[in-house]
Amino acid sequence: MQRERLKKYAELIAKCGLNVQKGQEVIIRCDLDQPEFVAMCVEECYKLGAERVTVEWSYMPVSKLHFDYRTLESLSDFTEVERAQWQRKVDKVSCQLWLDSDDPDGLNGTDSEKISKANMARFPFIKPFRDKLENRYQWCIAAVPGKQWAKKIYPDMNPDDAVEKLWEDILLCSRVDDDPIKAWEVHNKNLADRCRFLNDYKFEKLEYKSADGTDFTVGLNPKGIFMAGGEYTLGSNIYFNPNIPSEEVFTIPMRGKAEGKVVATKPLSYQGKLIENFWIRFENGKAVEVFAEKNQDLLEKMISMDEGAAYLGECALIAYDSPINNTGILFYNTLFDENASCHLALGRGFNNCLENYENYSVEECEKLGVNSSMIHVDFMIGSKDMTITGITKDGKRVPVFKNGNWAI
Ligand code: ZN
């Protein structure tokens, strides 16, 4: 990939994704796949005045070895070092960047129950830090190609060509053209216009229908708002773009208000495995029945991770005719696949989708119907013929999606 184009991408991530401020610390989490690009990101962050940029490298085969060889007790341990790291994050409010290049099959064969149990054991220690940090720092998830990931998407190409092709796909979907920063300004404005339209109607619920069998209604939170693209940090009011790419317009459902069956339109990559051809049926907001042709046990495990894992935490609208979907590729990666299609998420809801959320404590947000869980897992339900109708409190029906695309 051309160096100049990659530099533009790194600049986009630092300026528009993180919007690094003078004197801030930045933590970058990445795999070993693209060290030169990581260096470009580090440089762009320093150019914006970052005080310290820390890179936390990882390597999936080593992570897998930890999962395979360590005992549940050892994996569940929350060490003093980790406690200190979390405390520092709270004290310094560092920006955080994830450069995702994960091998979708990288954890195949690991004991997913052991991983789930370890995560469950660690969650109570992490939650207080996470609650303190929530919405207070800039973060961004962007992607770089990994060899295994590229091979998964393009199994017939030679490895170097596959990586190059995946770079092309990532940059195209991320709007890295001649002037990506300008492109993102325009994109953010378009997304904001859509949010305004939806928020003006104050829909009580959305009704989804599709020929594949989706027949589903989800109640929206009365205090909820639709959001998209960039957002502001709480307190410091810094505008940043948490996802590059991002096409979704999303809000939070009202906990306990979802009825009917949703059929997934793409496989779900969870804990390094693919759950395929599945559907979920909801009653009173709760997933009460699931079916999957492949890895049904994993899907069942996922929704029983904790009390909130069977309830919805997000409801996102994306046109079927979106840049990512138009590539025609299944990326096996949530950042891309979730931005290719209308989706729902099981688990934790976003408190910042509540109007004036800064006035509520985390507990109050939960009382207002925002779901709480240790998981937040998106699954895709958008299809070519999907109809979505917004229904207002007084029963007015407004077409929101027609034939898979925006009707507004
Ligand atoms: Zn989403």
GROMACS .gro file of C-alpha atoms and ligand atoms in nm:
model
  409
    1MET     CA    1   0.000   0.000   0.000
    2GLN     CA    2   0.123   0.347  -0.087
    3ARG     CA    3   0.291   0.518   0.205
    4GLU     CA    4   0.119   0.850   0.136
    5ARG     CA    5  -0.226   0.695   0.153
    6LEU     CA    6  -0.143   0.516   0.477
    7LYS     CA    7  -0.016   0.841   0.627
    8LYS     CA    8  -0.352   1.000   0.547
    9TYR     CA    9  -0.525   0.710   0.721
   10ALA     CA   10  -0.301   0.747   1.029
   11GLU     CA   11  -0.371   1.120   1.034
   12LEU     CA   12  -0.746   1.053   1.006
   13ILE     CA   13  -0.731   0.815   1.301
   14ALA     CA   14  -0.533   1.056   1.523
   15LYS     CA   15  -0.720   1.375   1.431
   16CYS     CA   16  -1.070   1.264   1.353
   17GLY     CA   17  -1.090   0.929   1.534
   18LEU     CA   18  -0.917   1.015   1.862
   19ASN     CA   19  -0.886   1.393   1.827
   20VAL     CA   20  -0.575   1.381   2.050
   21GLN     CA   21  -0.535   1.695   2.263
   22LYS     CA   22  -0.210   1.855   2.375
   23GLY     CA   23  -0.068   1.683   2.682
   24GLN     CA   24  -0.292   1.375   2.660
   25GLU     CA   25  -0.170   1.018   2.692
   26VAL     CA   26  -0.257   0.768   2.422
   27ILE     CA   27  -0.271   0.390   2.454
   28ILE     CA   28  -0.262   0.191   2.130
   29ARG     CA   29  -0.359  -0.176   2.135
   30CYS     CA   30  -0.262  -0.375   1.830
   31ASP     CA   31  -0.130  -0.699   1.694
   32LEU     CA   32   0.213  -0.746   1.535
   33ASP     CA   33   0.070  -0.738   1.183
   34GLN     CA   34   0.142  -0.379   1.070
   35PRO     CA   35   0.422  -0.230   1.283
   36GLU     CA   36   0.509   0.040   1.025
   37PHE     CA   37   0.153   0.164   1.027
   38VAL     CA   38   0.143   0.157   1.408
   39ALA     CA   39   0.455   0.380   1.401
   40MET     CA   40   0.272   0.622   1.170
   41CYS     CA   41  -0.017   0.642   1.418
   42VAL     CA   42   0.226   0.699   1.706
   43GLU     CA   43   0.390   0.984   1.512
   44GLU     CA   44   0.056   1.148   1.425
   45CYS     CA   45  -0.048   1.137   1.792
   46TYR     CA   46   0.281   1.301   1.896
   47LYS     CA   47   0.241   1.563   1.623
   48LEU     CA   48  -0.091   1.657   1.781
   49GLY     CA   49   0.083   1.709   2.115
   50ALA     CA   50   0.037   1.375   2.291
   51GLU     CA   51   0.251   1.361   2.603
   52ARG     CA   52   0.311   0.987   2.591
   53VAL     CA   53   0.199   0.719   2.348
   54THR     CA   54   0.210   0.362   2.479
   55VAL     CA   55   0.177   0.068   2.243
   56GLU     CA   56   0.046  -0.258   2.388
   57TRP     CA   57   0.135  -0.530   2.136
   58SER     CA   58  -0.031  -0.865   2.131
   59TYR     CA   59  -0.009  -1.178   1.919
   60MET     CA   60  -0.312  -1.403   1.881
   61PRO     CA   61  -0.121  -1.737   1.884
   62VAL     CA   62   0.030  -1.638   2.219
   63SER     CA   63  -0.308  -1.528   2.356
   64LYS     CA   64  -0.439  -1.867   2.252
   65LEU     CA   65  -0.157  -2.042   2.440
   66HIS     CA   66  -0.250  -1.850   2.755
   67PHE     CA   67  -0.612  -1.958   2.721
   68ASP     CA   68  -0.514  -2.319   2.655
   69TYR     CA   69  -0.248  -2.366   2.923
   70ARG     CA   70  -0.352  -2.143   3.211
   71THR     CA   71  -0.602  -2.271   3.464
   72LEU     CA   72  -0.940  -2.106   3.511
   73GLU     CA   73  -0.817  -1.978   3.845
   74SER     CA   74  -0.513  -1.815   3.688
   75LEU     CA   75  -0.714  -1.662   3.402
   76SER     CA   76  -0.967  -1.524   3.652
   77ASP     CA   77  -0.699  -1.344   3.850
   78PHE     CA   78  -0.715  -0.965   3.855
   79THR     CA   79  -0.359  -0.869   3.941
   80GLU     CA   80  -0.219  -0.568   4.127
   81VAL     CA   81  -0.048  -0.459   3.804
   82GLU     CA   82  -0.381  -0.454   3.621
   83ARG     CA   83  -0.545  -0.266   3.907
   84ALA     CA   84  -0.271  -0.003   3.887
   85GLN     CA   85  -0.308   0.020   3.508
   86TRP     CA   86  -0.684   0.074   3.535
   87GLN     CA   87  -0.634   0.333   3.809
   88ARG     CA   88  -0.386   0.518   3.589
   89LYS     CA   89  -0.639   0.515   3.305
   90VAL     CA   90  -0.894   0.673   3.541
   91ASP     CA   91  -0.644   0.931   3.671
   92LYS     CA   92  -0.495   1.030   3.335
   93VAL     CA   93  -0.805   0.976   3.117
   94SER     CA   94  -0.592   0.852   2.827
   95CYS     CA   95  -0.716   0.824   2.467
   96GLN     CA   96  -0.741   0.463   2.356
   97LEU     CA   97  -0.694   0.327   2.008
   98TRP     CA   98  -0.756  -0.030   1.898
   99LEU     CA   99  -0.606  -0.133   1.566
  100ASP     CA  100  -0.791  -0.452   1.496
  101SER     CA  101  -0.638  -0.716   1.270
  102ASP     CA  102  -0.761  -1.027   1.449
  103ASP     CA  103  -0.762  -1.366   1.284
  104PRO     CA  104  -1.134  -1.459   1.287
  105ASP     CA  105  -1.040  -1.822   1.352
  106GLY     CA  106  -0.754  -1.741   1.588
  107LEU     CA  107  -0.918  -1.889   1.895
  108ASN     CA  108  -1.061  -2.197   1.727
  109GLY     CA  109  -1.031  -2.497   1.952
  110THR     CA  110  -1.000  -2.302   2.276
  111ASP     CA  111  -1.233  -2.378   2.561
  112SER     CA  112  -1.483  -2.094   2.525
  113GLU     CA  113  -1.650  -2.185   2.852
  114LYS     CA  114  -1.322  -2.135   3.038
  115ILE     CA  115  -1.279  -1.791   2.874
  116SER     CA  116  -1.638  -1.694   2.959
  117LYS     CA  117  -1.601  -1.803   3.320
  118ALA     CA  118  -1.271  -1.615   3.358
  119ASN     CA  119  -1.428  -1.299   3.210
  120MET     CA  120  -1.722  -1.333   3.447
  121ALA     CA  121  -1.490  -1.366   3.745
  122ARG     CA  122  -1.286  -1.060   3.645
  123PHE     CA  123  -1.582  -0.839   3.557
  124PRO     CA  124  -1.670  -0.721   3.912
  125PHE     CA  125  -1.312  -0.588   3.952
  126ILE     CA  126  -1.311  -0.410   3.617
  127LYS     CA  127  -1.663  -0.266   3.632
  128PRO     CA  128  -1.600   0.012   3.890
  129PHE     CA  129  -1.310   0.146   3.678
  130ARG     CA  130  -1.508   0.116   3.359
  131ASP     CA  131  -1.805   0.299   3.513
  132LYS     CA  132  -1.577   0.584   3.620
  133LEU     CA  133  -1.428   0.612   3.273
  134GLU     CA  134  -1.747   0.570   3.073
  135ASN     CA  135  -1.788   0.843   2.811
  136ARG     CA  136  -1.505   1.048   2.963
  137TYR     CA  137  -1.227   0.963   2.719
  138GLN     CA  138  -1.175   0.956   2.345
  139TRP     CA  139  -1.144   0.612   2.190
  140CYS     CA  140  -1.137   0.472   1.843
  141ILE     CA  141  -1.146   0.132   1.681
  142ALA     CA  142  -0.997   0.111   1.333
  143ALA     CA  143  -0.860  -0.180   1.137
  144VAL     CA  144  -0.541  -0.293   0.966
  145PRO     CA  145  -0.503  -0.613   0.767
  146GLY     CA  146  -0.358  -0.920   0.931
  147LYS     CA  147  -0.228  -1.212   0.722
  148GLN     CA  148  -0.467  -1.469   0.868
  149TRP     CA  149  -0.761  -1.233   0.847
  150ALA     CA  150  -0.688  -1.152   0.480
  151LYS     CA  151  -0.648  -1.522   0.403
  152LYS     CA  152  -0.988  -1.593   0.558
  153ILE     CA  153  -1.155  -1.338   0.328
  154TYR     CA  154  -0.948  -1.419   0.018
  155PRO     CA  155  -0.852  -1.787   0.051
  156ASP     CA  156  -0.755  -1.820  -0.317
  157MET     CA  157  -0.508  -1.530  -0.334
  158ASN     CA  158  -0.144  -1.549  -0.239
  159PRO     CA  159  -0.095  -1.406   0.112
  160ASP     CA  160   0.070  -1.077   0.008
  161ASP     CA  161  -0.198  -0.999  -0.250
  162ALA     CA  162  -0.471  -1.082   0.000
  163VAL     CA  163  -0.323  -0.839   0.254
  164GLU     CA  164  -0.294  -0.569  -0.013
  165LYS     CA  165  -0.655  -0.627  -0.123
  166LEU     CA  166  -0.775  -0.608   0.238
  167TRP     CA  167  -0.586  -0.278   0.283
  168GLU     CA  168  -0.775  -0.152  -0.025
  169ASP     CA  169  -1.109  -0.263   0.127
  170ILE     CA  170  -1.035  -0.108   0.466
  171LEU     CA  171  -0.930   0.226   0.318
  172LEU     CA  172  -1.227   0.237   0.080
  173CYS     CA  173  -1.479   0.164   0.358
  174SER     CA  174  -1.302   0.417   0.586
  175ARG     CA  175  -1.336   0.691   0.323
  176VAL     CA  176  -0.961   0.739   0.291
  177ASP     CA  177  -0.959   0.935  -0.035
  178ASP     CA  178  -0.769   1.253  -0.131
  179ASP     CA  179  -0.900   1.442   0.169
  180PRO     CA  180  -1.034   1.194   0.424
  181ILE     CA  181  -1.077   1.453   0.699
  182LYS     CA  182  -1.306   1.660   0.476
  183ALA     CA  183  -1.492   1.342   0.369
  184TRP     CA  184  -1.557   1.260   0.736
  185GLU     CA  185  -1.689   1.612   0.804
  186VAL     CA  186  -1.947   1.565   0.528
  187HIS     CA  187  -2.026   1.209   0.640
  188ASN     CA  188  -2.076   1.316   1.003
  189LYS     CA  189  -2.311   1.592   0.891
  190ASN     CA  190  -2.524   1.352   0.684
  191LEU     CA  191  -2.549   1.110   0.975
  192ALA     CA  192  -2.646   1.394   1.211
  193ASP     CA  193  -2.931   1.496   0.974
  194ARG     CA  194  -3.073   1.141   0.986
  195CYS     CA  195  -3.055   1.138   1.365
  196ARG     CA  196  -3.240   1.469   1.381
  197PHE     CA  197  -3.520   1.330   1.163
  198LEU     CA  198  -3.561   1.018   1.378
  199ASN     CA  199  -3.536   1.208   1.707
  200ASP     CA  200  -3.806   1.457   1.601
  201TYR     CA  201  -4.059   1.172   1.571
  202LYS     CA  202  -3.985   1.028   1.918
  203PHE     CA  203  -4.088   0.679   1.806
  204GLU     CA  204  -4.227   0.450   2.072
  205LYS     CA  205  -4.128   0.141   1.880
  206LEU     CA  206  -3.981   0.009   1.557
  207GLU     CA  207  -4.138  -0.275   1.365
  208TYR     CA  208  -3.913  -0.495   1.146
  209LYS     CA  209  -4.038  -0.723   0.870
  210SER     CA  210  -3.846  -0.925   0.618
  211ALA     CA  211  -3.914  -1.219   0.383
  212ASP     CA  212  -3.651  -1.433   0.560
  213GLY     CA  213  -3.882  -1.462   0.862
  214THR     CA  214  -3.798  -1.156   1.069
  215ASP     CA  215  -4.117  -1.030   1.231
  216PHE     CA  216  -4.018  -0.827   1.528
  217THR     CA  217  -4.103  -0.519   1.731
  218VAL     CA  218  -3.868  -0.340   1.964
  219GLY     CA  219  -3.973  -0.071   2.212
  220LEU     CA  220  -3.743   0.231   2.219
  221ASN     CA  221  -3.640   0.406   2.537
  222PRO     CA  222  -3.865   0.714   2.590
  223LYS     CA  223  -3.560   0.914   2.695
  224GLY     CA  224  -3.340   0.760   2.425
  225ILE     CA  225  -3.195   0.943   2.129
  226PHE     CA  226  -3.054   0.823   1.799
  227MET     CA  227  -2.682   0.884   1.761
  228ALA     CA  228  -2.431   0.835   1.481
  229GLY     CA  229  -2.076   0.912   1.375
  230GLY     CA  230  -1.887   1.140   1.609
  231GLU     CA  231  -1.968   1.208   1.972
  232TYR     CA  232  -1.849   1.429   2.259
  233THR     CA  233  -1.666   1.324   2.574
  234LEU     CA  234  -1.839   1.396   2.900
  235GLY     CA  235  -1.691   1.688   3.092
  236SER     CA  236  -1.413   1.779   2.849
  237ASN     CA  237  -1.651   1.800   2.551
  238ILE     CA  238  -1.403   1.671   2.292
  239TYR     CA  239  -1.552   1.554   1.960
  240PHE     CA  240  -1.422   1.216   1.842
  241ASN     CA  241  -1.521   0.929   1.611
  242PRO     CA  242  -1.522   0.600   1.802
  243ASN     CA  243  -1.551   0.382   1.493
  244ILE     CA  244  -1.370   0.409   1.162
  245PRO     CA  245  -1.558   0.313   0.949
  246SER     CA  246  -1.902   0.400   1.083
  247GLU     CA  247  -2.231   0.395   0.896
  248GLU     CA  248  -2.476   0.316   1.171
  249VAL     CA  249  -2.749   0.531   1.324
  250PHE     CA  250  -2.822   0.372   1.660
  251THR     CA  251  -3.021   0.400   1.980
  252ILE     CA  252  -3.106   0.202   2.292
  253PRO     CA  253  -3.409  -0.020   2.323
  254MET     CA  254  -3.628  -0.009   2.634
  255ARG     CA  255  -3.535  -0.306   2.850
  256GLY     CA  256  -3.818  -0.556   2.852
  257LYS     CA  257  -3.979  -0.436   2.530
  258ALA     CA  258  -3.904  -0.668   2.239
  259GLU     CA  259  -4.136  -0.922   2.081
  260GLY     CA  260  -4.104  -1.168   1.798
  261LYS     CA  261  -3.842  -1.339   1.590
  262VAL     CA  262  -3.530  -1.192   1.430
  263VAL     CA  263  -3.337  -1.386   1.170
  264ALA     CA  264  -2.966  -1.313   1.142
  265THR     CA  265  -2.847  -1.231   0.792
  266LYS     CA  266  -2.473  -1.278   0.855
  267PRO     CA  267  -2.277  -1.522   1.067
  268LEU     CA  268  -2.170  -1.396   1.407
  269SER     CA  269  -1.807  -1.419   1.504
  270TYR     CA  270  -1.795  -1.472   1.882
  271GLN     CA  271  -1.495  -1.580   2.089
  272GLY     CA  272  -1.311  -1.676   1.775
  273LYS     CA  273  -1.589  -1.898   1.644
  274LEU     CA  274  -1.869  -1.848   1.391
  275ILE     CA  275  -2.234  -1.886   1.490
  276GLU     CA  276  -2.414  -1.947   1.161
  277ASN     CA  277  -2.770  -1.937   1.021
  278PHE     CA  278  -2.939  -1.846   1.343
  279TRP     CA  279  -3.247  -1.677   1.478
  280ILE     CA  280  -3.358  -1.547   1.817
  281ARG     CA  281  -3.709  -1.511   1.951
  282PHE     CA  282  -3.791  -1.248   2.212
  283GLU     CA  283  -4.069  -1.225   2.467
  284ASN     CA  284  -4.103  -0.930   2.702
  285GLY     CA  285  -3.764  -0.810   2.588
  286LYS     CA  286  -3.586  -1.135   2.666
  287ALA     CA  287  -3.434  -1.387   2.426
  288VAL     CA  288  -3.639  -1.696   2.512
  289GLU     CA  289  -3.558  -1.920   2.217
  290VAL     CA  290  -3.257  -1.948   1.989
  291PHE     CA  291  -3.164  -2.165   1.697
  292ALA     CA  292  -2.835  -2.190   1.508
  293GLU     CA  293  -2.731  -2.434   1.240
  294LYS     CA  294  -2.375  -2.403   1.366
  295ASN     CA  295  -2.252  -2.340   1.721
  296GLN     CA  296  -2.596  -2.316   1.881
  297ASP     CA  297  -2.438  -2.410   2.216
  298LEU     CA  298  -2.211  -2.103   2.193
  299LEU     CA  299  -2.510  -1.880   2.122
  300GLU     CA  300  -2.693  -2.028   2.422
  301LYS     CA  301  -2.386  -1.974   2.638
  302MET     CA  302  -2.357  -1.615   2.518
  303ILE     CA  303  -2.711  -1.520   2.618
  304SER     CA  304  -2.670  -1.677   2.960
  305MET     CA  305  -2.343  -1.500   3.047
  306ASP     CA  306  -2.536  -1.288   3.295
  307GLU     CA  307  -2.891  -1.162   3.356
  308GLY     CA  308  -2.862  -0.883   3.095
  309ALA     CA  309  -2.705  -1.094   2.821
  310ALA     CA  310  -3.048  -1.212   2.701
  311TYR     CA  311  -3.179  -0.854   2.668
  312LEU     CA  312  -3.106  -0.600   2.397
  313GLY     CA  313  -2.865  -0.310   2.433
  314GLU     CA  314  -2.861  -0.157   2.087
  315CYS     CA  315  -3.069  -0.112   1.783
  316ALA     CA  316  -2.883   0.019   1.476
  317LEU     CA  317  -3.000   0.122   1.131
  318ILE     CA  318  -2.778   0.097   0.824
  319ALA     CA  319  -2.883   0.103   0.460
  320TYR     CA  320  -2.842  -0.228   0.275
  321ASP     CA  321  -2.688  -0.017   0.001
  322SER     CA  322  -2.391   0.090   0.219
  323PRO     CA  323  -2.025   0.122   0.111
  324ILE     CA  324  -1.928  -0.177   0.323
  325ASN     CA  325  -2.211  -0.400   0.209
  326ASN     CA  326  -2.143  -0.296  -0.151
  327THR     CA  327  -1.796  -0.450  -0.132
  328GLY     CA  328  -1.989  -0.777  -0.120
  329ILE     CA  329  -1.745  -0.913   0.135
  330LEU     CA  330  -1.813  -1.077   0.464
  331PHE     CA  331  -1.530  -0.935   0.675
  332TYR     CA  332  -1.566  -1.175   0.971
  333ASN     CA  333  -1.506  -0.867   1.183
  334THR     CA  334  -1.770  -0.678   1.379
  335LEU     CA  335  -1.638  -0.329   1.303
  336PHE     CA  336  -1.706  -0.386   0.934
  337ASP     CA  337  -1.990  -0.634   0.937
  338GLU     CA  338  -2.192  -0.433   1.190
  339ASN     CA  339  -2.157  -0.126   0.970
  340ALA     CA  340  -2.277  -0.318   0.668
  341SER     CA  341  -2.621  -0.407   0.795
  342CYS     CA  342  -2.902  -0.321   1.031
  343HIS     CA  343  -2.827  -0.490   1.360
  344LEU     CA  344  -2.924  -0.545   1.718
  345ALA     CA  345  -2.691  -0.605   2.009
  346LEU     CA  346  -2.744  -0.836   2.300
  347GLY     CA  347  -2.616  -0.710   2.633
  348ARG     CA  348  -2.502  -0.374   2.761
  349GLY     CA  349  -2.676  -0.059   2.638
  350PHE     CA  350  -2.505   0.276   2.588
  351ASN     CA  351  -2.591   0.523   2.865
  352ASN     CA  352  -2.498   0.814   2.639
  353CYS     CA  353  -2.797   0.731   2.417
  354LEU     CA  354  -3.014   0.877   2.696
  355GLU     CA  355  -3.095   1.245   2.664
  356ASN     CA  356  -2.893   1.444   2.924
  357TYR     CA  357  -2.735   1.119   3.040
  358GLU     CA  358  -2.469   1.315   3.228
  359ASN     CA  359  -2.733   1.394   3.493
  360TYR     CA  360  -2.785   1.027   3.577
  361SER     CA  361  -2.569   0.783   3.768
  362VAL     CA  362  -2.497   0.444   3.611
  363GLU     CA  363  -2.759   0.292   3.845
  364GLU     CA  364  -3.018   0.551   3.741
  365CYS     CA  365  -2.952   0.475   3.374
  366GLU     CA  366  -3.024   0.109   3.450
  367LYS     CA  367  -3.349   0.209   3.623
  368LEU     CA  368  -3.445   0.410   3.315
  369GLY     CA  369  -3.431   0.091   3.110
  370VAL     CA  370  -3.074   0.081   2.980
  371ASN     CA  371  -2.966  -0.281   2.986
  372SER     CA  372  -2.661  -0.377   3.188
  373SER     CA  373  -2.441  -0.675   3.106
  374MET     CA  374  -2.079  -0.777   3.072
  375ILE     CA  375  -2.135  -0.850   2.703
  376HIS     CA  376  -2.231  -0.631   2.409
  377VAL     CA  377  -2.254  -0.845   2.097
  378ASP     CA  378  -2.390  -0.719   1.767
  379PHE     CA  379  -2.569  -0.945   1.525
  380MET     CA  380  -2.682  -0.852   1.176
  381ILE     CA  381  -3.043  -0.863   1.066
  382GLY     CA  382  -3.053  -0.625   0.766
  383SER     CA  383  -3.175  -0.770   0.439
  384LYS     CA  384  -3.245  -0.651   0.087
  385ASP     CA  385  -3.621  -0.644   0.138
  386MET     CA  386  -3.635  -0.528   0.499
  387THR     CA  387  -3.913  -0.291   0.600
  388ILE     CA  388  -3.883  -0.088   0.918
  389THR     CA  389  -4.173   0.121   1.040
  390GLY     CA  390  -4.153   0.373   1.318
  391ILE     CA  391  -4.461   0.387   1.538
  392THR     CA  392  -4.527   0.698   1.747
  393LYS     CA  393  -4.702   0.707   2.085
  394ASP     CA  394  -5.032   0.802   1.921
  395GLY     CA  395  -5.009   0.515   1.673
  396LYS     CA  396  -4.883   0.705   1.369
  397ARG     CA  397  -4.685   0.475   1.136
  398VAL     CA  398  -4.385   0.628   0.957
  399PRO     CA  399  -4.180   0.436   0.699
  400VAL     CA  400  -3.816   0.438   0.807
  401PHE     CA  401  -3.676   0.162   0.583
  402LYS     CA  402  -3.815   0.029   0.257
  403ASN     CA  403  -3.653  -0.251   0.055
  404GLY     CA  404  -3.355  -0.252   0.286
  405ASN     CA  405  -3.275   0.118   0.246
  406TRP     CA  406  -3.365   0.445   0.417
  407ALA     CA  407  -3.716   0.563   0.330
  408ILE     CA  408  -3.638   0.913   0.456
  409ZN      ZN  409  -2.374  -0.101   1.649
   0.00000   0.00000   0.00000
